[in-house]
mmCIF file of C-alpha atoms in Angstrom:
data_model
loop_
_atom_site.group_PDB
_atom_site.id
_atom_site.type_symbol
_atom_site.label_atom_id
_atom_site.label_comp_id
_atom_site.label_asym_id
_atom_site.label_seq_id
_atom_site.Cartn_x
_atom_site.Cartn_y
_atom_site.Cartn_z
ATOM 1 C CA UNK A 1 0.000 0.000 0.000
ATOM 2 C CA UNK A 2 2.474 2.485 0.749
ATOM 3 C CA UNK A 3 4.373 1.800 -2.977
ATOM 4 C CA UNK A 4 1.367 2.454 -4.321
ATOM 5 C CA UNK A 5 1.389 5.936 -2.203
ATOM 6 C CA UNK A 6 4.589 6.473 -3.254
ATOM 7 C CA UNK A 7 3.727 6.159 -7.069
ATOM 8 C CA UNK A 8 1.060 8.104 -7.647
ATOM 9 C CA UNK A 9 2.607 11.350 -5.098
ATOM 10 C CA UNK A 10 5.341 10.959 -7.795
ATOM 11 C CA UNK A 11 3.540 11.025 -10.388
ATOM 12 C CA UNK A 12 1.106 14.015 -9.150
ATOM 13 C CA UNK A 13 4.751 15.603 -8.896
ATOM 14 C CA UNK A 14 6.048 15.216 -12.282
ATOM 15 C CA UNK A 15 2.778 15.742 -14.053
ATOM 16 C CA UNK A 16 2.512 19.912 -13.972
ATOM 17 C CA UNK A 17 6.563 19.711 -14.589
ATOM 18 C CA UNK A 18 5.464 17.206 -17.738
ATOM 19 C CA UNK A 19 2.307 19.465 -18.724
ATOM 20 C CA UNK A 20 4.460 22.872 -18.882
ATOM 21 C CA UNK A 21 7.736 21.274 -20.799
ATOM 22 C CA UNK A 22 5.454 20.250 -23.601
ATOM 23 C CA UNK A 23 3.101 23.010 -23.587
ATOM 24 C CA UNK A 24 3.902 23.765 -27.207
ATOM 25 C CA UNK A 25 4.080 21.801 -29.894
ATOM 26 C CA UNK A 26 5.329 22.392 -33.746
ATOM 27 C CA UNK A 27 2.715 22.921 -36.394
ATOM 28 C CA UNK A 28 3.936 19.958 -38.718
ATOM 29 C CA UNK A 29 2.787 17.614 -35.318
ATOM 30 C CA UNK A 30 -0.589 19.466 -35.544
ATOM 31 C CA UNK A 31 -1.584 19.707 -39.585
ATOM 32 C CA UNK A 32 -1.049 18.508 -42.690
ATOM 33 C CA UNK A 33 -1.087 20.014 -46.043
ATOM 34 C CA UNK A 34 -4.253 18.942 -48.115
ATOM 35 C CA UNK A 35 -3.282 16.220 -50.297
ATOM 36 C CA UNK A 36 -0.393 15.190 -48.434
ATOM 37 C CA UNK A 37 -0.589 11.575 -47.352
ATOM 38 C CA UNK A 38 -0.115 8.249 -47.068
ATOM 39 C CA UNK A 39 -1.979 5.191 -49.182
ATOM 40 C CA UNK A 40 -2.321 2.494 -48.214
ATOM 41 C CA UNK A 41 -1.209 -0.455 -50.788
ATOM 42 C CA UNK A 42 -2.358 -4.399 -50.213
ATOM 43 C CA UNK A 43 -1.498 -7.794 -51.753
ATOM 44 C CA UNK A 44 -2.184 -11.413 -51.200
ATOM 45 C CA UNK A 45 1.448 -14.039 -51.371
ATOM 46 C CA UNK A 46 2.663 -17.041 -50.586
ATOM 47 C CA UNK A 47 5.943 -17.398 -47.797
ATOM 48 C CA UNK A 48 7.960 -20.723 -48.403
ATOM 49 C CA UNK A 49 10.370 -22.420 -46.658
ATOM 50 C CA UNK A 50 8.477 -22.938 -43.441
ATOM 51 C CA UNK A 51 9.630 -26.113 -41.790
ATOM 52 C CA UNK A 52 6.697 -27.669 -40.861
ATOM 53 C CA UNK A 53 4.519 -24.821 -39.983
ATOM 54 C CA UNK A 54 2.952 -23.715 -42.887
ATOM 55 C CA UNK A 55 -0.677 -24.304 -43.988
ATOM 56 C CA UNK A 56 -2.421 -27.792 -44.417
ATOM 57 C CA UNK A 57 -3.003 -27.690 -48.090
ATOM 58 C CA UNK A 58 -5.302 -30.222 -47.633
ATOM 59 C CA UNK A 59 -7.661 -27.911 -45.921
ATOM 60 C CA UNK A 60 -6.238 -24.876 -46.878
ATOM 61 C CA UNK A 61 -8.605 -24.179 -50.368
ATOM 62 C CA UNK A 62 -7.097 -20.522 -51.548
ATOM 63 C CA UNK A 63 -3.112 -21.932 -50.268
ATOM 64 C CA UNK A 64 -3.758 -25.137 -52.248
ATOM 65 C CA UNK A 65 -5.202 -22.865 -55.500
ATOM 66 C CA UNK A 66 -2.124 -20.299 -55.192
ATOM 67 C CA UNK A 67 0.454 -23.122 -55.243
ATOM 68 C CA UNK A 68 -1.129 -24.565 -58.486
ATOM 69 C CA UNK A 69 -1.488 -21.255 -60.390
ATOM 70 C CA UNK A 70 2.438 -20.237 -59.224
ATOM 71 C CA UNK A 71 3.407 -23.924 -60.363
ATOM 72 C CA UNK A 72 1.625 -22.959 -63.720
ATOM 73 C CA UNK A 73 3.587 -19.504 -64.189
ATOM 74 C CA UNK A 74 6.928 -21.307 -63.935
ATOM 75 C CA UNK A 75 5.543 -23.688 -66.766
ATOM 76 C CA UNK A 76 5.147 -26.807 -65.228
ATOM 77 C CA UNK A 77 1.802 -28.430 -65.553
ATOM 78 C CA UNK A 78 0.177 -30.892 -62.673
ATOM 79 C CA UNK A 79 -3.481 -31.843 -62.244
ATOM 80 C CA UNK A 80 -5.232 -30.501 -59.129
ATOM 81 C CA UNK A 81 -6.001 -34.334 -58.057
ATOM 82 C CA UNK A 82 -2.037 -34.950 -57.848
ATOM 83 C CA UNK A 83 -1.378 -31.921 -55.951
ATOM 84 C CA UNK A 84 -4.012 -32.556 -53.524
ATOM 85 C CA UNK A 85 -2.009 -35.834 -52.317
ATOM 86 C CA UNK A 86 0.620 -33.397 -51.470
ATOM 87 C CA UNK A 87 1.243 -33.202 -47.793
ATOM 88 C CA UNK A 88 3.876 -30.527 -47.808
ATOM 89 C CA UNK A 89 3.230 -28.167 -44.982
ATOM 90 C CA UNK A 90 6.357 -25.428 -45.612
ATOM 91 C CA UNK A 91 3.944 -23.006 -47.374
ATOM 92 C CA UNK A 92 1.594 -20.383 -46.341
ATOM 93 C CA UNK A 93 -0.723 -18.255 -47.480
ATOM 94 C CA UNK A 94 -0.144 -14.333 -46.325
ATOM 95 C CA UNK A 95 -1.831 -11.403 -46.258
ATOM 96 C CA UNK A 96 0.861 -8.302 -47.521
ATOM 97 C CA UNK A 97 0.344 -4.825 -46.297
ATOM 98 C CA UNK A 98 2.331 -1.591 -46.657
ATOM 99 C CA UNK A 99 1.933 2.236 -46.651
ATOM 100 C CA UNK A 100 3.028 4.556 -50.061
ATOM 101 C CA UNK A 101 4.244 7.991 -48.837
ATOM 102 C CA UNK A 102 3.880 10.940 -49.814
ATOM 103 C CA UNK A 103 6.296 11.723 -53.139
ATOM 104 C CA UNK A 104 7.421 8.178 -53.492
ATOM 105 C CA UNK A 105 9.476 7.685 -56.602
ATOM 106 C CA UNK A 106 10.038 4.830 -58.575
ATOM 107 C CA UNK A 107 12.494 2.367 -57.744
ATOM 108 C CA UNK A 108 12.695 3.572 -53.902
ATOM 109 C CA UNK A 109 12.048 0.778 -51.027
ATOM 110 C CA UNK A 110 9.136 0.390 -48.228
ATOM 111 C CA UNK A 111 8.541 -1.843 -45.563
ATOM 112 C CA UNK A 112 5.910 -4.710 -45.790
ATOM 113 C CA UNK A 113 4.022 -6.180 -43.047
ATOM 114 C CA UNK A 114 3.057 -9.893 -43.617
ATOM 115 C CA UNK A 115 0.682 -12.056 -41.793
ATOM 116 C CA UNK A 116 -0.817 -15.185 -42.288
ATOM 117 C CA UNK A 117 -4.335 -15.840 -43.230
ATOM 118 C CA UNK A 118 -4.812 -19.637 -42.938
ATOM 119 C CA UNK A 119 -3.646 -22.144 -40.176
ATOM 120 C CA UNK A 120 0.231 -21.541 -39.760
ATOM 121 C CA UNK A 121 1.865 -22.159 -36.987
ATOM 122 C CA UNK A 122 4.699 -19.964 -37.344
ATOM 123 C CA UNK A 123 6.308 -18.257 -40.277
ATOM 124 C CA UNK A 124 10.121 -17.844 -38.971
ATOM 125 C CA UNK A 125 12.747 -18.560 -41.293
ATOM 126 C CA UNK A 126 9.706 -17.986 -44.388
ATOM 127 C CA UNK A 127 10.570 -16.020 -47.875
ATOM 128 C CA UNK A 128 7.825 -14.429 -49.011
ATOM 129 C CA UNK A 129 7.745 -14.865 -53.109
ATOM 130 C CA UNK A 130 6.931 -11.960 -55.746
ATOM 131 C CA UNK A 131 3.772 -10.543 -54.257
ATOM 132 C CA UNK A 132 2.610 -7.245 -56.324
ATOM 133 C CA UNK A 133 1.040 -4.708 -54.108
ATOM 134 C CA UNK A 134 -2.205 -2.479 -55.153
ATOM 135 C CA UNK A 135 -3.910 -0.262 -54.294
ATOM 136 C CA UNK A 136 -8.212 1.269 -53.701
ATOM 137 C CA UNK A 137 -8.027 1.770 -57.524
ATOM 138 C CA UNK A 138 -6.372 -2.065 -58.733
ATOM 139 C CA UNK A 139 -3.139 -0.585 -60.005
ATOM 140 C CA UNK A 140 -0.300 -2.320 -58.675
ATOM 141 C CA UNK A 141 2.081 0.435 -56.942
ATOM 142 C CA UNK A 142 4.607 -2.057 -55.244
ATOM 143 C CA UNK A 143 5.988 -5.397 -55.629
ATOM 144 C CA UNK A 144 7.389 -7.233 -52.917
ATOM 145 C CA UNK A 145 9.522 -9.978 -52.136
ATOM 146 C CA UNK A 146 12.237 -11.183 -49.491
ATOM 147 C CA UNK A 147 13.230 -12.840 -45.858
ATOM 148 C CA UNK A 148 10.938 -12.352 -43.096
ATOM 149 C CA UNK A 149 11.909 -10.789 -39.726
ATOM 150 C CA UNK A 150 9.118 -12.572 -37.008
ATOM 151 C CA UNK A 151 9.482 -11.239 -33.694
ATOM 152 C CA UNK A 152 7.753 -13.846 -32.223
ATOM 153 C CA UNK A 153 8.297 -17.679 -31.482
ATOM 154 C CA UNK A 154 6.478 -21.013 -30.840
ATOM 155 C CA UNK A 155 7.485 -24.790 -29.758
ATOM 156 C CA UNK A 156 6.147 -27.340 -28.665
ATOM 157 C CA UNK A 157 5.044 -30.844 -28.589
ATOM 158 C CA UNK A 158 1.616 -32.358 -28.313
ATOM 159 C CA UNK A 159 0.944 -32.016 -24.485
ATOM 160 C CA UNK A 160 2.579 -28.327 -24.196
ATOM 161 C CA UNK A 161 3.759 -25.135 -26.368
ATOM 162 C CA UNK A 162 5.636 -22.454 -25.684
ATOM 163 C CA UNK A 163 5.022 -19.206 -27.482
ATOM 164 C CA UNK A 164 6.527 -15.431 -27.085
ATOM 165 C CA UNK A 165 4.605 -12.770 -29.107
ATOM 166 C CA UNK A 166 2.933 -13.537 -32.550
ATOM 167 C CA UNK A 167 4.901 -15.843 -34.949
ATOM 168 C CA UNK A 168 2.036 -15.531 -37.839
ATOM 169 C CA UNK A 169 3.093 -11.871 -38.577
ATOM 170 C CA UNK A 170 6.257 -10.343 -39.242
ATOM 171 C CA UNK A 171 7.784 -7.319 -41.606
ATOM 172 C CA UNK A 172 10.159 -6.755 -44.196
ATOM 173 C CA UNK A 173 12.176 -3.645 -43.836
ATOM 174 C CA UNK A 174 12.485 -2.402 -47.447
ATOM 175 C CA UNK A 175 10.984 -5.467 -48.613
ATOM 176 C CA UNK A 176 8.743 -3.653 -51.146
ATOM 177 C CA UNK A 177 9.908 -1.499 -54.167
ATOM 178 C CA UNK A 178 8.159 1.267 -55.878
ATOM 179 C CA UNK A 179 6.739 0.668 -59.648
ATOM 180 C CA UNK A 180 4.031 3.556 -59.796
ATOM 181 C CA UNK A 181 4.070 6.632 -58.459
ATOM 182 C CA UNK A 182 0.968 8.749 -56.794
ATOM 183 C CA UNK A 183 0.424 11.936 -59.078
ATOM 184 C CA UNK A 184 0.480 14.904 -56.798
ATOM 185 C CA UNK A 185 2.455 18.002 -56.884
ATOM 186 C CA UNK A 186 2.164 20.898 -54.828
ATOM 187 C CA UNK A 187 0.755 24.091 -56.125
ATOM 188 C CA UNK A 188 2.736 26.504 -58.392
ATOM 189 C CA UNK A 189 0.264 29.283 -56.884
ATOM 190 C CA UNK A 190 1.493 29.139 -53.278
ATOM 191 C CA UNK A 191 -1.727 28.484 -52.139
ATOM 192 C CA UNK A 192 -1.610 25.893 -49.067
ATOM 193 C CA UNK A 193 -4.628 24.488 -47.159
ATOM 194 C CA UNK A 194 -3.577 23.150 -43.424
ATOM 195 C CA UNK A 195 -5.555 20.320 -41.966
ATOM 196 C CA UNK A 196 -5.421 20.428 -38.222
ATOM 197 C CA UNK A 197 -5.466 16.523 -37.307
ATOM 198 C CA UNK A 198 -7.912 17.548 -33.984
ATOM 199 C CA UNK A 199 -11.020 19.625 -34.784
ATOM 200 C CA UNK A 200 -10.006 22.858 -32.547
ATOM 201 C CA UNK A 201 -11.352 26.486 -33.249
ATOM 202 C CA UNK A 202 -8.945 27.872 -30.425
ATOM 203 C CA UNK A 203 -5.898 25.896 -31.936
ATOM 204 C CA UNK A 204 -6.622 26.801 -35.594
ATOM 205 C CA UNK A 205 -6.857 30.338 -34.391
ATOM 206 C CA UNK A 206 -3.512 30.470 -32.905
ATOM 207 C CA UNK A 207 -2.310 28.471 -36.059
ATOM 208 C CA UNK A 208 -3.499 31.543 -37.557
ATOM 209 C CA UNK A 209 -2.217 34.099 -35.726
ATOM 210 C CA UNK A 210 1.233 32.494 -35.233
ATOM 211 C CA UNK A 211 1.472 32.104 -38.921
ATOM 212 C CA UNK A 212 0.774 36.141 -39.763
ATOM 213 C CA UNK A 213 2.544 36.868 -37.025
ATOM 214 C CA UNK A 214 6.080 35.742 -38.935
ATOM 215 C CA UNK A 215 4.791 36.389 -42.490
ATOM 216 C CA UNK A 216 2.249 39.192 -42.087
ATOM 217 C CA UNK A 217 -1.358 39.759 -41.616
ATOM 218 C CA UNK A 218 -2.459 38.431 -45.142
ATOM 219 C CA UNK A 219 -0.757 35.514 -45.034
ATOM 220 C CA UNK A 220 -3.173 32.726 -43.206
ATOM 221 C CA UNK A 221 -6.753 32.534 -42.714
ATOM 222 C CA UNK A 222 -8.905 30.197 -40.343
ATOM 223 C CA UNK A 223 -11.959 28.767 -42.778
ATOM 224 C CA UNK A 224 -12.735 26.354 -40.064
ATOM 225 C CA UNK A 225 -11.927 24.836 -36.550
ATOM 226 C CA UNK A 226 -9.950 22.363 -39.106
ATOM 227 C CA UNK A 227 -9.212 23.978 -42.232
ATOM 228 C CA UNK A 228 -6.584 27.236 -42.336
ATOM 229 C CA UNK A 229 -5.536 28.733 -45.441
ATOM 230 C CA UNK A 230 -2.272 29.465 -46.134
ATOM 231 C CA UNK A 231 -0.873 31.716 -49.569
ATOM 232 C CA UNK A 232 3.249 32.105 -50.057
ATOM 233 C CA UNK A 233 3.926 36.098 -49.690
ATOM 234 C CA UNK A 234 5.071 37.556 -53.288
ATOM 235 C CA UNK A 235 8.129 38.798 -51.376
ATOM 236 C CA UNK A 236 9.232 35.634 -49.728
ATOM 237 C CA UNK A 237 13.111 35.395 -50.722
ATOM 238 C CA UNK A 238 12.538 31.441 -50.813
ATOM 239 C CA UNK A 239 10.670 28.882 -52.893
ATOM 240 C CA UNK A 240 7.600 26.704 -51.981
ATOM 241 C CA UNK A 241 9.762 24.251 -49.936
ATOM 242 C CA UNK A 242 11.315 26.428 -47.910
ATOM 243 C CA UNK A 243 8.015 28.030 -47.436
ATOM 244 C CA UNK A 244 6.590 24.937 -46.110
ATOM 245 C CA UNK A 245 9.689 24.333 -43.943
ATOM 246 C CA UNK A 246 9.707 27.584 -41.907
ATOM 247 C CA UNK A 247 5.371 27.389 -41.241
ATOM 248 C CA UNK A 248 5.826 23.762 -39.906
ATOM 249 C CA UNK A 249 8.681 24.540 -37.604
ATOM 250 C CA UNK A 250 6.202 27.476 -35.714
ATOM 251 C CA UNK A 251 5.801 26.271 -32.129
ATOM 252 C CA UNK A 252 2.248 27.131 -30.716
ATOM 253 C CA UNK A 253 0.254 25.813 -27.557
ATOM 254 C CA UNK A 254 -2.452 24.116 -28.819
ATOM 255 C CA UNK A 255 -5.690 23.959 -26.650
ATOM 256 C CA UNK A 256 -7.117 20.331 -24.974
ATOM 257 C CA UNK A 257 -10.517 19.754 -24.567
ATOM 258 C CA UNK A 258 -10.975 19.128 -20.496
ATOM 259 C CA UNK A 259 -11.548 15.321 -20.678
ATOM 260 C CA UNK A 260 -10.861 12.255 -18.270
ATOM 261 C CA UNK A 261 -10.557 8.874 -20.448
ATOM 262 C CA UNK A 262 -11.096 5.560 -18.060
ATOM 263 C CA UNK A 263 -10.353 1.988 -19.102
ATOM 264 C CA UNK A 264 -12.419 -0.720 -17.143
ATOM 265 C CA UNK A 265 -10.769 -3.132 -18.346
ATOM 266 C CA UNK A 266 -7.286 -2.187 -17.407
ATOM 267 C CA UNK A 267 -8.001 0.275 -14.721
ATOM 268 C CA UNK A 268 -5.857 3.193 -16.692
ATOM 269 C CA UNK A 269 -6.960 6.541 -16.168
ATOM 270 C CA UNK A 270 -6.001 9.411 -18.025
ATOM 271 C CA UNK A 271 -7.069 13.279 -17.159
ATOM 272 C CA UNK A 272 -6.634 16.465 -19.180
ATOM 273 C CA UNK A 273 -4.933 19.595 -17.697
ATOM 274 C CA UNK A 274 -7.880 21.602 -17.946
ATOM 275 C CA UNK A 275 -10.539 19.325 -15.934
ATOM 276 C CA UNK A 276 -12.639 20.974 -13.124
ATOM 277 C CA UNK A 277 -14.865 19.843 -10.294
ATOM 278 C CA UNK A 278 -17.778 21.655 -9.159
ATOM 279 C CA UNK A 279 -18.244 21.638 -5.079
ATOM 280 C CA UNK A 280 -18.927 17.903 -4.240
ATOM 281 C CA UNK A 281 -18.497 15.657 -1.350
ATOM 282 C CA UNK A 282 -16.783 12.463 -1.750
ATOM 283 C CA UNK A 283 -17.318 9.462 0.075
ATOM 284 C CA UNK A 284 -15.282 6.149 -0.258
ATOM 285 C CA UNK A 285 -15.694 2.607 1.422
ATOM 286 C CA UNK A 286 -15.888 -1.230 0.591
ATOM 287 C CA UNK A 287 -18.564 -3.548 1.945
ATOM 288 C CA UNK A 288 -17.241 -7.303 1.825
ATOM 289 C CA UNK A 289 -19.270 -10.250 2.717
ATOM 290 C CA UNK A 290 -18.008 -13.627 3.731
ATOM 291 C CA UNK A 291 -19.856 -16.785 3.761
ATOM 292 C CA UNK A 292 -18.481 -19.764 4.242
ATOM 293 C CA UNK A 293 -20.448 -23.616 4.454
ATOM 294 C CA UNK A 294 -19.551 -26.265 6.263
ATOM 295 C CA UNK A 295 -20.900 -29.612 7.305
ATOM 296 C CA UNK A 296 -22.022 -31.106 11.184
ATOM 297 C CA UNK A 297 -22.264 -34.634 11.519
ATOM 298 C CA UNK A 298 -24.303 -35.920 14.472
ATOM 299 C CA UNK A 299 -23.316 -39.293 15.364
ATOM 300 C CA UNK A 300 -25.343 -41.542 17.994
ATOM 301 C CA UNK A 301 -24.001 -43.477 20.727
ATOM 302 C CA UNK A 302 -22.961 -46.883 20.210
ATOM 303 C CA UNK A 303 -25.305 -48.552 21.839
ATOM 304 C CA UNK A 304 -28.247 -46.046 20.877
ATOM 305 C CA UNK A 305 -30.753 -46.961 18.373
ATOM 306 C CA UNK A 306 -30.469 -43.346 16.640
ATOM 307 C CA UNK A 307 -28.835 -42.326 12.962
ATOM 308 C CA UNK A 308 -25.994 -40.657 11.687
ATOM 309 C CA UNK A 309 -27.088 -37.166 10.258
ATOM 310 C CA UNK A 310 -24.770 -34.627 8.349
ATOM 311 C CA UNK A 311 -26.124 -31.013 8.841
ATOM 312 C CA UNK A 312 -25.278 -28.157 7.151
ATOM 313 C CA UNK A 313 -23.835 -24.825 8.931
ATOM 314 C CA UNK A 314 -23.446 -21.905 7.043
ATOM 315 C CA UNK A 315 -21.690 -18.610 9.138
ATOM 316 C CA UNK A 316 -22.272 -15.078 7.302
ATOM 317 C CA UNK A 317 -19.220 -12.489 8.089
ATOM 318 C CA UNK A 318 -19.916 -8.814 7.020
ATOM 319 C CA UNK A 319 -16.673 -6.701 7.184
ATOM 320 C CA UNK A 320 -17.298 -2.957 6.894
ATOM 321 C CA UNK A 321 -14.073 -0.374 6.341
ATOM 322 C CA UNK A 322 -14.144 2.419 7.678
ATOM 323 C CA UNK A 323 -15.592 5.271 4.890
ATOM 324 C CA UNK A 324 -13.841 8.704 4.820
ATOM 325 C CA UNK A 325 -15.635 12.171 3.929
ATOM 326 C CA UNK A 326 -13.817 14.653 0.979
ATOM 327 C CA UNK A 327 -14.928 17.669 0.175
ATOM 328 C CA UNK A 328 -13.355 18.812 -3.219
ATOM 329 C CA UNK A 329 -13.586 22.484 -3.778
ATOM 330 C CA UNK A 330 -15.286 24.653 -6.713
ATOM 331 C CA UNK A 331 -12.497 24.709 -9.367
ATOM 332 C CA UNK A 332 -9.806 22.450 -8.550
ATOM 333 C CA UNK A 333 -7.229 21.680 -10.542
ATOM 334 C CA UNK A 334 -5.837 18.142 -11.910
ATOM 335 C CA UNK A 335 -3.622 17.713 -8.976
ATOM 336 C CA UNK A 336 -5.691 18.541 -6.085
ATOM 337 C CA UNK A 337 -8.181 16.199 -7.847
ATOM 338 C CA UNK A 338 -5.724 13.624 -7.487
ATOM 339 C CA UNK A 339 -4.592 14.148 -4.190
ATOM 340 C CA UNK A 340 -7.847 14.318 -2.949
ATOM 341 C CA UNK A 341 -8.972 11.227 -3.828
ATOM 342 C CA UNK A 342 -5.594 9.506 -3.451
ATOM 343 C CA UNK A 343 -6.013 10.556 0.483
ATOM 344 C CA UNK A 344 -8.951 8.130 0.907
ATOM 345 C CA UNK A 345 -7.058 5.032 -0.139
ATOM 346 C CA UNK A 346 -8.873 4.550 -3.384
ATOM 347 C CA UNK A 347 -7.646 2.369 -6.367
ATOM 348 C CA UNK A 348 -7.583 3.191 -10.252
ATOM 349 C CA UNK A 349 -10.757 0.947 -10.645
ATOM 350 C CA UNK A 350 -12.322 2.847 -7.090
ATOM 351 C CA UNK A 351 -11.541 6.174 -9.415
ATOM 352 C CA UNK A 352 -13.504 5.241 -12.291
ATOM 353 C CA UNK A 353 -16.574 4.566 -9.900
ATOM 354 C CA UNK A 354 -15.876 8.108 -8.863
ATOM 355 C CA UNK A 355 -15.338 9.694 -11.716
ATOM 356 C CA UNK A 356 -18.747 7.943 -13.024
ATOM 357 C CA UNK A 357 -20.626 9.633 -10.015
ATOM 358 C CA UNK A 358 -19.096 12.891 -10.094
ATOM 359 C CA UNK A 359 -20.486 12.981 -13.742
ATOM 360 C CA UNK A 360 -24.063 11.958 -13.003
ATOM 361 C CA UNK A 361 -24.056 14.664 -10.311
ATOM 362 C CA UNK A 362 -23.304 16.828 -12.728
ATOM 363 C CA UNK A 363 -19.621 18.509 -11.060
ATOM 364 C CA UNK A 364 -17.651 17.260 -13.344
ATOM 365 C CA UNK A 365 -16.769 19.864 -15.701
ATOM 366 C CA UNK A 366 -15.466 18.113 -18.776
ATOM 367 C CA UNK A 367 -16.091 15.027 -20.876
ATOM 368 C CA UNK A 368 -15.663 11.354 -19.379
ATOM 369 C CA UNK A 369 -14.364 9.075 -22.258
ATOM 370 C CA UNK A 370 -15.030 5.136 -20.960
ATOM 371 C CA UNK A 371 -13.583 2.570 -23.250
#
């Protein structure tokens, strides 16, 4: 009990420390420029040289089906009745997956993420074969091919297995290389549209404001609590790039909702900065009940003419702790929160109980996020 005292008064420490170190953040963590992005690329391969803990092809439809048409393309002919006696079991049937950047050229490398879509054991020590990579539209983008890197492993025998991590997935770093490109090229006009990646009126406005504050007053303009556009100054000694460079380097504080996220499941509890309590009056304390059943046997005399009886005794035990009293005050902050309820002994999963009250009392000034 007192470790756990002794963590969370450090941690109610560190936290304002934390909050004010990181209070600002770049605009290039904040927005993107429209059209800017990612795409996200997708193919279906085989991985060979698993020893022993590939797919059953005898149960394996879509492994068996690849095999034969990839048997076909290196021009060897064999009847789908012969293969099916096959009882190889080094193959397996994988699911590809990758991300195109922005301005990828031709010709430069990716990483692939692989992972296996029928019954595999395990795909260390697998090569994954020619897979070509597409995209929403059909057009294949990537091809990939190479050694797989699992991070994870399994043994065993048939009354026990050991297994660390996920042996049916693993990555290629660089395992994919570039065919087509995206067609996208930043405007010749100058004219820029940030995306904030959180919906904020108050941050795009300082976006805003930071942004004219360097360039001048024409420069940026807030359509939106997402949306602020940006157009190059005619006077700007630099090109487009360099443009881009200086607006996403700008440091701003960007403003938090006031919201307290709880998991159940894992008793994690995260609060925002700006999270108030109305007046309220906290009480905390745990009810347990113990019952417990055991048996009596009555047993005559020997020389009695009576019978043996078993009864059954059952004891009840109600244990009551003692329930402490907090007042929490109009207004305070995310540590005196904290404190507060840390002073009454109560646990993360206690807190979430709390926090659920508080809200349905209506002091809790902010959102509660439950996952």
């Amino acid at each position: 009990m007192q470790r756990k005292y002794i963590l969370y008064t450090l941690l109610f420490i560190l936290l304002p420390v934390w909050v004010q170190t990181v209070s600002a953040a770049r605009i290039k963590d904040l927005a993107n420029i429209e059209g800017v992005r990612e795409n996200q690329l997708m193919g279906y391969g085989l991985v060979i040289g698993l020893n022993g803990t590939g797919d059953d092809i005898k149960k394996s439809v879509f492994t068996r089906q690849a095999m034969i048409n990839m048997i076909k393309r290196m021009g060897m002919a064999i009847t789908p009745d012969v293969f099916s006696q096959m009882k190889t079991k080094n193959v397996a049937a994988v699911m590809v997956t990758a991300k195109l950047p922005p301005f990828a050229r031709a010709g430069s490398t990716i990483d692939i993420h692989v992972a296996s879509i029928g019954d595999s054991s395990s795909l260390a020590g697998g090569n994954l074969l020619m897979t070509p990579l597409k995209g929403p539209d059909g057009k294949t983008y990537a091809v990939a091919q190479g050694p797989l890197a699992v991070g994870g492993i399994s043994f065993g025998g048939k009354a026990a297995q050991v297994q660390k991590n996920f042996p049916t997935a693993g990555r290629i770093a660089g395992g994919a290389i570039i065919e087509r490109t995206v067609n996208f090229a930043l405007p010749t006009d100058g004219n820029l549209l940030f995306q904030l990646k959180e919906t904020d009126f108050t941050t795009a406005t300082r976006m805003t404001e930071a942004i004219n504050d360097q360039f001048g007053d024409a420069t940026a303009q807030s359509l939106d609590g997402t949306s602020i556009q940006v157009i190059q100054p005619d006077d700007y000694p630099g090109g487009l790039v360099s443009f881009i460079s200086e607006i996403e380097n700008i440091s701003i504080s960007p403003d938090t909702p006031a919201r307290i996220v709880v998991n159940e499941r894992t008793g994690t509890i995260v609060m925002g900065q700006d999270v108030r309590i109305s007046t309220v009056a906290v009480s905390h304390g745990n009810l347990n009940l113990v019952i417990s059943e055991s048996i009596e046997v009555s047993q005559p005399n020997p020389l009695a003419a009576g019978e043996t009886v078993a009864a059954p005794q059952t004891t009840i035990e109600t244990i009551e702790e003692d329930g402490n009293l907090v007042v929490l005050e109009m207004g305070v902050n995310i540590g005196d929160i904290a404190k507060a309820l840390n002073a009454i002994g109560a646990t993360p999963r206690d807190l979430i109980a709390i926090f659920q009250a508080i809200k349905a009392a209506g002091a809790l000034q902010g959102e509660l996020v439950v996952l």
